[in-house]
């Protein structure tokens, strides 16, 4: 190294690395034999200043970003807390921490967007979310009314990758809601994490003519769940609800869940329907379903809705068959797990729901739900005692429905095995 390099100042002469200020003019490459040279890395003072400033700027940017992110998440969390409180007043819960904890420990595909367990535990019932948002539903329970739509939704909600909308949204079947646009609909959805599936249920979608096209316009690849029940039992269930409604003033409580974990009651708008004049007059099921000449009264709503094929063909004109899963509502009552396993496969969910999630409640006569923290049963308005219906009328109705059921089986390509008389 040429000794023209005169040091102006030495900062750390005792350390391994020496910092010397050398005039730029003294710097020149070594020539010839370089065996006794030392390596000198020269950085000009302006470059040093530029490097220093860059480091300061990057640090400032990162600090700002972290602060901004935590501020946004806190606002999100506050919003969700407010929503939870509002929904609680309607007795609904959108997200619970157990569900988030479950998810964070289970699904690798979700882990990137999840908050840590510690973050969750750090709150006394208040949730802080990382990367949650409201999404349009990727799956919809489209009906049928009184076939177990609520039970199905609550059971699916046991799955950590499912989020459910509170109540019934009635976006596609009510013009006044549909006119409010998709953004209104999206805001009715719960907060969900990336990788979770949002589901809503509105049983009247199935019977409303405009709905298939409207849902298709929102998402042509949406998955649809149609839960059906033996048509005569469904008609009796419908009648029972309308009759209960007729004798109970409009303040009557609704359906949902009775639970030790949290109240998950939702007002099923269907329950708030004004019963028809016919119904209010307190006539029996037999009187309502049969004309005086003994023929079946097809225009009596509980009968009309049980004619599934009359609605199903419209859905199949718009959606491909493999987008619609027909769930057997009678089997969901008898033994929910096999039906739920079919749905997990249909929705490409990890198999998570099992027998451990249910226990049979002998008082209620139905399965109730169980998760890590609590047990919960559907409310009294689900699983009502049906009136005794004359076996002759039941047999007559079954015979009447037989032909219609065959048409439904043909449309869906499945035989649901409903009794023929
Ligand atoms: N586990 C469990 N607990 C209680 N009830 C259960 C359950 N699984 C299915 N069901 C059946 O759900 C029927 C109500 O159906 P929906 O929820 O679709 O009714 S509604 O259209 O939303 O009003 C309801 O009909 P009814 O028995 O006539 O009350 C139940 O039979």
Coordinates of C-alpha atoms and ligand atoms in Angstrom, one line a residue:
X1 CA 0.0 0.0 0.0
X2 CA 1.6 3.3 -1.0
X3 CA 2.3 5.4 2.1
X4 CA 1.0 8.6 0.4
X5 CA -2.1 7.7 2.4
X6 CA -1.7 10.0 5.3
X7 CA -4.2 9.3 8.1
X8 CA -6.1 12.4 9.3
X9 CA -7.9 10.9 12.2
X10 CA -7.9 7.4 13.8
X11 CA -11.1 6.4 15.7
X12 CA -10.4 2.9 16.9
X13 CA -6.8 2.2 16.7
X14 CA -7.0 -0.7 19.2
X15 CA -9.8 -2.6 17.5
X16 CA -9.5 -5.1 14.6
X17 CA -11.0 -2.7 12.1
X18 CA -9.3 0.6 11.8
X19 CA -11.3 3.6 10.6
X20 CA -9.0 6.1 8.9
X21 CA -9.9 9.3 7.0
X22 CA -7.7 9.3 3.8
X23 CA -7.9 11.9 1.1
X24 CA -9.6 10.7 -2.0
X25 CA -6.5 11.8 -4.0
X26 CA -4.3 9.4 -2.1
X27 CA -6.4 6.4 -3.2
X28 CA -4.9 4.5 -6.1
X29 CA -4.9 0.8 -7.0
X30 CA -1.8 -1.2 -6.2
X31 CA 0.5 -2.1 -9.1
X32 CA 2.9 -5.0 -9.5
X33 CA 3.6 -7.2 -6.5
X34 CA 0.6 -7.0 -4.1
X35 CA 1.8 -9.5 -1.6
X36 CA 2.3 -7.0 1.2
X37 CA -0.8 -5.0 0.5
X38 CA -3.8 -4.7 2.8
X39 CA -7.4 -4.4 1.6
X40 CA -8.8 -0.9 1.9
X41 CA -12.5 -0.4 1.4
X42 CA -13.0 3.2 0.6
X43 CA -16.4 4.9 1.2
X44 CA -16.7 8.5 0.4
X45 CA -18.2 10.8 3.0
X46 CA -21.3 11.7 0.9
X47 CA -21.9 8.0 0.3
X48 CA -21.6 7.3 4.0
X49 CA -24.1 10.0 4.7
X50 CA -26.4 8.6 2.1
X51 CA -26.1 5.1 3.5
X52 CA -26.8 6.4 7.0
X53 CA -29.8 8.4 5.8
X54 CA -31.2 5.4 4.0
X55 CA -31.0 3.3 7.2
X56 CA -32.7 6.0 9.2
X57 CA -35.5 6.3 6.5
X58 CA -36.0 2.5 6.3
X59 CA -36.2 2.3 10.1
X60 CA -38.7 5.2 10.2
X61 CA -40.8 3.5 7.5
X62 CA -40.8 0.2 9.3
X63 CA -41.7 1.8 12.6
X64 CA -44.6 3.8 11.0
X65 CA -45.8 0.7 9.2
X66 CA -45.9 -1.4 12.4
X67 CA -47.7 1.4 14.2
X68 CA -50.2 1.9 11.4
X69 CA -50.9 -1.8 11.2
X70 CA -51.6 -2.1 14.9
X71 CA -53.8 1.0 14.7
X72 CA -55.8 -0.5 11.8
X73 CA -56.2 -3.9 13.6
X74 CA -57.3 -2.2 16.8
X75 CA -60.0 -0.3 14.8
X76 CA -61.0 -3.6 13.2
X77 CA -61.2 -5.3 16.5
X78 CA -63.2 -2.4 18.0
X79 CA -65.6 -2.6 15.1
X80 CA -66.0 -6.3 15.6
X81 CA -66.6 -5.9 19.3
X82 CA -69.2 -3.3 18.5
X83 CA -70.8 -5.7 16.0
X84 CA -70.7 -8.5 18.5
X85 CA -72.4 -6.3 21.0
X86 CA -75.0 -5.2 18.5
X87 CA -75.6 -8.8 17.4
X88 CA -75.7 -10.0 20.9
X89 CA -78.7 -7.8 21.4
X90 CA -80.2 -9.9 18.7
X91 CA -78.5 -12.8 20.4
X92 CA -76.0 -13.6 17.7
X93 CA -72.4 -14.3 17.8
X94 CA -70.2 -13.9 14.7
X95 CA -66.7 -15.1 15.7
X96 CA -65.6 -16.7 19.0
X97 CA -62.1 -16.9 20.2
X98 CA -62.2 -20.7 20.5
X99 CA -62.9 -20.8 16.8
X100 CA -59.9 -18.7 16.1
X101 CA -57.7 -20.6 18.4
X102 CA -58.9 -23.9 16.8
X103 CA -58.0 -22.5 13.4
X104 CA -54.6 -21.2 14.4
X105 CA -53.6 -24.6 15.6
X106 CA -55.2 -26.6 12.8
X107 CA -54.9 -25.3 9.3
X108 CA -51.5 -24.6 7.8
X109 CA -53.1 -22.8 4.9
X110 CA -54.6 -20.4 7.3
X111 CA -51.7 -19.9 9.6
X112 CA -50.2 -17.0 7.7
X113 CA -53.2 -14.8 8.3
X114 CA -53.8 -15.8 11.9
X115 CA -53.0 -14.1 15.1
X116 CA -51.1 -16.0 17.7
X117 CA -52.7 -17.8 20.6
X118 CA -51.1 -15.3 22.9
X119 CA -52.7 -12.4 21.2
X120 CA -56.0 -14.1 21.7
X121 CA -55.4 -14.9 25.3
X122 CA -54.3 -11.4 26.0
X123 CA -57.9 -10.2 25.8
X124 CA -60.6 -10.6 28.4
X125 CA -63.3 -11.6 25.9
X126 CA -62.3 -8.9 23.5
X127 CA -61.0 -10.0 20.2
X128 CA -58.2 -8.6 18.3
X129 CA -58.1 -9.7 14.7
X130 CA -55.3 -10.0 12.2
X131 CA -56.3 -9.7 8.6
X132 CA -60.0 -10.4 9.0
X133 CA -62.5 -9.1 6.6
X134 CA -66.1 -9.5 5.6
X135 CA -66.5 -11.7 2.5
X136 CA -69.4 -12.5 0.3
X137 CA -70.6 -16.1 1.0
X138 CA -68.8 -18.8 -0.9
X139 CA -71.6 -21.2 0.1
X140 CA -75.3 -20.7 0.7
X141 CA -78.0 -22.8 2.4
X142 CA -80.9 -22.0 0.0
X143 CA -83.6 -24.0 1.8
X144 CA -85.9 -25.7 2.2
X145 CA -87.9 -24.0 5.0
X146 CA -88.5 -26.3 8.0
X147 CA -86.1 -28.9 6.8
X148 CA -83.3 -28.2 9.3
X149 CA -81.6 -25.2 7.8
X150 CA -80.8 -23.7 11.2
X151 CA -79.5 -27.0 12.6
X152 CA -77.4 -27.4 9.5
X153 CA -75.8 -24.0 9.7
X154 CA -75.1 -24.3 13.4
X155 CA -73.6 -27.8 12.9
X156 CA -71.4 -26.5 10.1
X157 CA -70.3 -23.7 12.3
X158 CA -68.6 -26.3 14.5
X159 CA -66.0 -26.4 11.8
X160 CA -63.2 -24.0 12.4
X161 CA -63.1 -23.0 8.7
X162 CA -66.7 -21.9 8.6
X163 CA -68.1 -18.5 9.5
X164 CA -71.8 -18.0 9.4
X165 CA -73.9 -14.9 8.8
X166 CA -76.2 -14.0 11.7
X167 CA -79.9 -14.5 11.2
X168 CA -81.3 -14.8 7.7
X169 CA -80.1 -12.1 5.3
X170 CA -82.8 -12.4 2.6
X171 CA -80.7 -10.5 0.1
X172 CA -81.6 -12.3 -3.0
X173 CA -85.3 -12.9 -2.4
X174 CA -86.4 -9.5 -1.2
X175 CA -86.2 -6.7 -3.8
X176 CA -85.8 -4.0 -1.2
X177 CA -82.6 -5.7 0.0
X178 CA -81.3 -6.7 -3.4
X179 CA -81.6 -3.1 -4.6
X180 CA -79.2 -2.1 -1.8
X181 CA -76.4 -3.9 -3.7
X182 CA -73.7 -6.4 -3.0
X183 CA -71.8 -4.1 -0.7
X184 CA -74.8 -4.1 1.6
X185 CA -74.9 -7.8 1.4
X186 CA -71.2 -8.2 2.1
X187 CA -71.6 -6.0 5.2
X188 CA -74.1 -8.5 6.5
X189 CA -71.5 -11.2 6.5
X190 CA -69.3 -12.0 9.5
X191 CA -65.7 -11.2 9.7
X192 CA -63.6 -14.1 8.5
X193 CA -60.0 -15.1 8.0
X194 CA -58.4 -15.9 4.7
X195 CA -59.3 -19.5 4.0
X196 CA -62.5 -19.6 6.0
X197 CA -65.8 -20.1 4.2
X198 CA -68.6 -17.7 4.8
X199 CA -72.1 -19.3 4.8
X200 CA -75.5 -17.8 5.1
X201 CA -78.9 -19.4 5.1
X202 CA -82.2 -18.0 3.9
X203 CA -84.7 -20.8 3.3
X204 CA -87.0 -18.8 1.1
X205 CA -84.3 -18.5 -1.6
X206 CA -85.3 -22.0 -2.8
X207 CA -88.8 -21.0 -3.7
X208 CA -88.2 -17.5 -5.0
X209 CA -88.0 -17.4 -8.8
X210 CA -85.5 -14.6 -9.2
X211 CA -83.0 -16.0 -6.7
X212 CA -81.0 -18.5 -8.8
X213 CA -80.1 -15.9 -11.5
X214 CA -79.2 -13.4 -8.8
X215 CA -76.9 -15.7 -6.9
X216 CA -75.3 -16.7 -10.2
X217 CA -74.7 -13.1 -11.0
X218 CA -72.9 -12.7 -7.7
X219 CA -70.7 -15.8 -8.0
X220 CA -71.1 -18.3 -10.8
X221 CA -69.1 -20.9 -8.8
X222 CA -70.8 -20.6 -5.5
X223 CA -71.6 -23.8 -3.6
X224 CA -75.3 -24.4 -2.7
X225 CA -76.6 -26.6 0.0
X226 CA -80.2 -27.7 -0.3
X227 CA -81.6 -29.5 2.8
X228 CA -84.8 -31.4 2.2
X229 CA -87.1 -33.5 4.4
X230 CA -89.8 -36.0 3.7
X231 CA -92.5 -33.6 2.2
X232 CA -95.4 -34.6 4.4
X233 CA -93.4 -34.2 7.6
X234 CA -92.1 -30.9 6.3
X235 CA -95.7 -29.7 5.6
X236 CA -96.8 -30.7 9.1
X237 CA -93.7 -28.9 10.5
X238 CA -94.7 -25.8 8.5
X239 CA -98.3 -26.0 9.6
X240 CA -97.1 -26.3 13.3
X241 CA -95.0 -23.2 13.0
X242 CA -97.8 -21.2 11.4
X243 CA -100.2 -22.4 14.0
X244 CA -97.8 -21.5 16.8
X245 CA -97.4 -18.1 15.2
X246 CA -101.1 -17.6 15.0
X247 CA -101.6 -18.1 18.7
X248 CA -98.5 -16.3 19.8
X249 CA -98.3 -12.5 19.4
X250 CA -95.5 -10.9 17.3
X251 CA -93.3 -10.6 20.3
X252 CA -92.9 -14.3 20.3
X253 CA -89.3 -15.4 20.5
X254 CA -87.8 -17.3 17.7
X255 CA -85.5 -20.1 16.9
X256 CA -81.8 -20.5 17.4
X257 CA -79.6 -22.0 20.0
X258 CA -79.9 -22.4 23.7
X259 CA -76.4 -22.8 25.0
X260 CA -74.2 -22.7 28.0
X261 CA -71.3 -21.3 26.0
X262 CA -72.9 -18.3 24.5
X263 CA -76.3 -17.3 23.2
X264 CA -76.6 -18.0 19.6
X265 CA -80.2 -17.3 19.1
X266 CA -81.3 -15.8 15.8
X267 CA -84.6 -14.5 14.7
X268 CA -85.7 -16.5 11.7
X269 CA -87.6 -14.0 9.7
X270 CA -89.7 -16.9 8.5
X271 CA -91.1 -17.1 12.0
X272 CA -92.2 -13.6 11.8
X273 CA -94.4 -14.2 8.8
X274 CA -98.0 -13.3 9.4
X275 CA -100.0 -16.4 9.3
X276 CA -102.7 -16.5 6.7
X277 CA -106.3 -15.8 7.5
X278 CA -106.9 -19.5 7.0
X279 CA -104.3 -20.4 9.5
X280 CA -105.4 -17.9 12.1
X281 CA -108.9 -19.3 12.1
X282 CA -107.4 -22.3 14.0
X283 CA -108.3 -25.0 11.5
X284 CA -106.7 -28.4 11.8
X285 CA -104.0 -29.6 9.4
X286 CA -106.5 -32.1 7.9
X287 CA -108.9 -29.3 7.2
X288 CA -106.3 -27.2 5.5
X289 CA -104.6 -29.7 3.3
X290 CA -107.7 -31.4 1.9
X291 CA -110.5 -29.8 -0.1
X292 CA -114.1 -30.7 1.0
X293 CA -114.2 -33.2 -1.9
X294 CA -111.2 -35.0 -0.4
X295 CA -108.6 -33.8 -3.0
X296 CA -105.3 -32.3 -1.9
X297 CA -105.2 -28.6 -1.6
X298 CA -102.1 -27.9 -3.6
X299 CA -102.4 -24.2 -3.1
X300 CA -102.0 -24.5 0.7
X301 CA -98.6 -23.1 1.2
X302 CA -97.1 -25.9 3.4
X303 CA -98.1 -28.3 0.6
X304 CA -96.9 -26.1 -2.3
X305 CA -93.4 -25.7 -0.8
X306 CA -93.1 -29.5 -0.4
X307 CA -93.4 -29.9 -4.2
X308 CA -89.7 -29.6 -4.5
X309 CA -89.3 -30.3 -8.2
X310 CA -91.4 -27.2 -9.0
X311 CA -88.5 -25.1 -7.7
X312 CA -85.5 -27.4 -8.3
X313 CA -85.7 -27.3 -12.1
X314 CA -85.1 -23.5 -12.0
X315 CA -81.9 -23.9 -10.0
X316 CA -80.6 -26.6 -12.4
X317 CA -81.3 -24.2 -15.3
X318 CA -78.8 -21.8 -13.8
X319 CA -76.3 -24.0 -11.9
X320 CA -74.6 -27.2 -12.7
X321 CA -75.7 -30.2 -10.6
X322 CA -72.3 -30.6 -9.0
X323 CA -72.6 -27.1 -7.5
X324 CA -75.7 -28.2 -5.4
X325 CA -75.5 -30.7 -2.6
X326 CA -78.8 -32.2 -1.5
X327 CA -78.7 -32.8 2.2
X328 CA -81.1 -35.3 3.7
X329 CA -82.8 -33.4 6.6
X330 CA -84.4 -36.5 8.1
X331 CA -81.0 -38.1 8.3
X332 CA -79.5 -35.0 9.8
X333 CA -82.0 -35.3 12.6
X334 CA -81.3 -39.1 13.0
X335 CA -77.6 -39.0 12.7
X336 CA -76.0 -35.7 11.7
X337 CA -72.3 -36.8 11.3
X338 CA -72.6 -38.7 7.9
X339 CA -74.4 -35.7 6.4
X340 CA -71.8 -33.3 7.7
X341 CA -69.0 -35.4 6.4
X342 CA -70.6 -35.2 2.9
X343 CA -70.6 -31.4 3.3
X344 CA -67.0 -31.2 4.4
X345 CA -66.1 -33.1 1.2
X346 CA -68.3 -31.0 -0.9
X347 CA -66.8 -27.8 0.5
X348 CA -63.3 -29.1 0.3
X349 CA -62.9 -28.7 4.1
X350 CA -60.6 -30.7 6.3
X351 CA -62.5 -33.4 8.1
X352 CA -63.1 -31.9 11.5
X353 CA -66.6 -32.5 12.6
X354 CA -67.2 -35.9 14.3
X355 CA -69.2 -37.8 16.8
X356 CA -67.4 -35.9 19.6
X357 CA -69.3 -32.8 18.5
X358 CA -72.8 -34.2 19.3
X359 CA -74.8 -35.8 22.1
X360 CA -78.3 -37.0 22.1
X361 CA -80.6 -34.9 24.4
X362 CA -83.4 -37.2 25.5
X363 CA -85.5 -34.4 26.8
X364 CA -85.4 -32.5 23.6
X365 CA -85.4 -35.6 21.4
X366 CA -82.7 -34.2 19.1
X367 CA -79.0 -34.1 18.9
X368 CA -77.3 -31.1 20.6
X369 CA -74.0 -29.6 19.7
X370 CA -70.7 -29.8 21.6
X371 CA -67.4 -28.1 21.2
X372 CA -64.3 -27.7 23.4
X373 CA -66.0 -25.2 25.7
X374 CA -69.7 -25.9 25.9
X375 CA -72.8 -27.8 24.9
X376 CA -75.7 -26.2 23.0
X377 CA -79.1 -27.2 21.8
X378 CA -81.3 -25.6 19.3
X379 CA -84.1 -23.6 20.8
X380 CA -87.7 -24.8 21.6
X381 CA -88.9 -23.4 18.2
X382 CA -86.7 -26.1 16.6
X383 CA -88.1 -29.5 17.2
X384 CA -91.6 -28.6 18.1
X385 CA -94.1 -31.2 19.0
X386 CA -96.2 -31.8 15.9
X387 CA -100.0 -32.2 16.2
X388 CA -101.3 -35.7 15.7
X389 CA -102.4 -36.0 12.1
X390 CA -104.9 -38.7 10.9
X391 CA -102.9 -41.6 9.5
X392 CA -105.4 -41.7 6.6
X393 CA -104.6 -38.1 5.7
X394 CA -100.9 -38.8 6.0
X395 CA -101.2 -41.9 3.7
X396 CA -103.3 -39.8 1.2
X397 CA -100.7 -37.1 1.2
X398 CA -97.8 -39.5 0.7
X399 CA -99.6 -41.0 -2.2
X400 CA -100.1 -37.5 -3.6
X401 CA -96.5 -36.6 -3.2
X402 CA -95.2 -39.9 -4.6
X403 CA -95.3 -38.7 -8.2
X404 CA -93.8 -35.3 -7.3
X405 CA -91.0 -36.9 -5.3
X406 CA -90.1 -39.1 -8.3
X407 CA -89.8 -36.0 -10.4
X408 CA -87.5 -34.5 -7.8
X409 CA -85.4 -37.6 -7.6
X410 CA -85.0 -37.5 -11.4
X411 CA -83.9 -33.9 -11.4
X412 CA -81.3 -34.4 -8.7
X413 CA -80.3 -37.9 -9.7
X414 CA -80.8 -39.3 -6.2
X415 CA -83.5 -41.4 -4.6
X416 CA -84.2 -40.1 -1.1
X417 CA -86.4 -43.1 -0.3
X418 CA -89.4 -41.2 1.0
X419 CA -92.3 -43.4 1.9
X420 CA -94.9 -43.9 -0.8
X421 CA -97.9 -44.2 1.5
Ligands
LIG1 N1 -80.5 -31.0 16.2 C1 -81.7 -30.5 16.0 N2 -82.4 -29.8 16.9 C2 -83.6 -29.3 16.7 N3 -84.2 -29.3 15.5 C3 -83.6 -29.9 14.5 C4 -82.3 -30.5 14.7 N4 -82.0 -31.0 13.5 C5 -82.9 -30.8 12.6 N5 -83.9 -30.1 13.2 C6 -85.2 -29.7 12.6 O1 -85.1 -28.4 12.1 C7 -86.4 -28.0 11.9 C8 -86.6 -26.6 11.6 O2 -86.1 -26.3 10.4 P1 -85.5 -24.9 9.9 O3 -84.4 -24.5 10.9 O4 -85.1 -25.0 8.5 O5 -86.8 -24.0 10.1 S1 -86.9 -22.5 9.5 O6 -87.4 -22.7 8.1 O7 -85.7 -21.8 9.6 O8 -88.0 -21.9 10.4 C9 -87.2 -28.6 13.1 O9 -88.5 -28.8 12.6 P2 -89.7 -29.2 13.7 O10 -89.3 -30.5 14.3 O11 -90.9 -29.3 12.9 O12 -89.7 -28.1 14.7 C10 -86.4 -29.8 13.4 O13 -87.1 -31.0 13.2

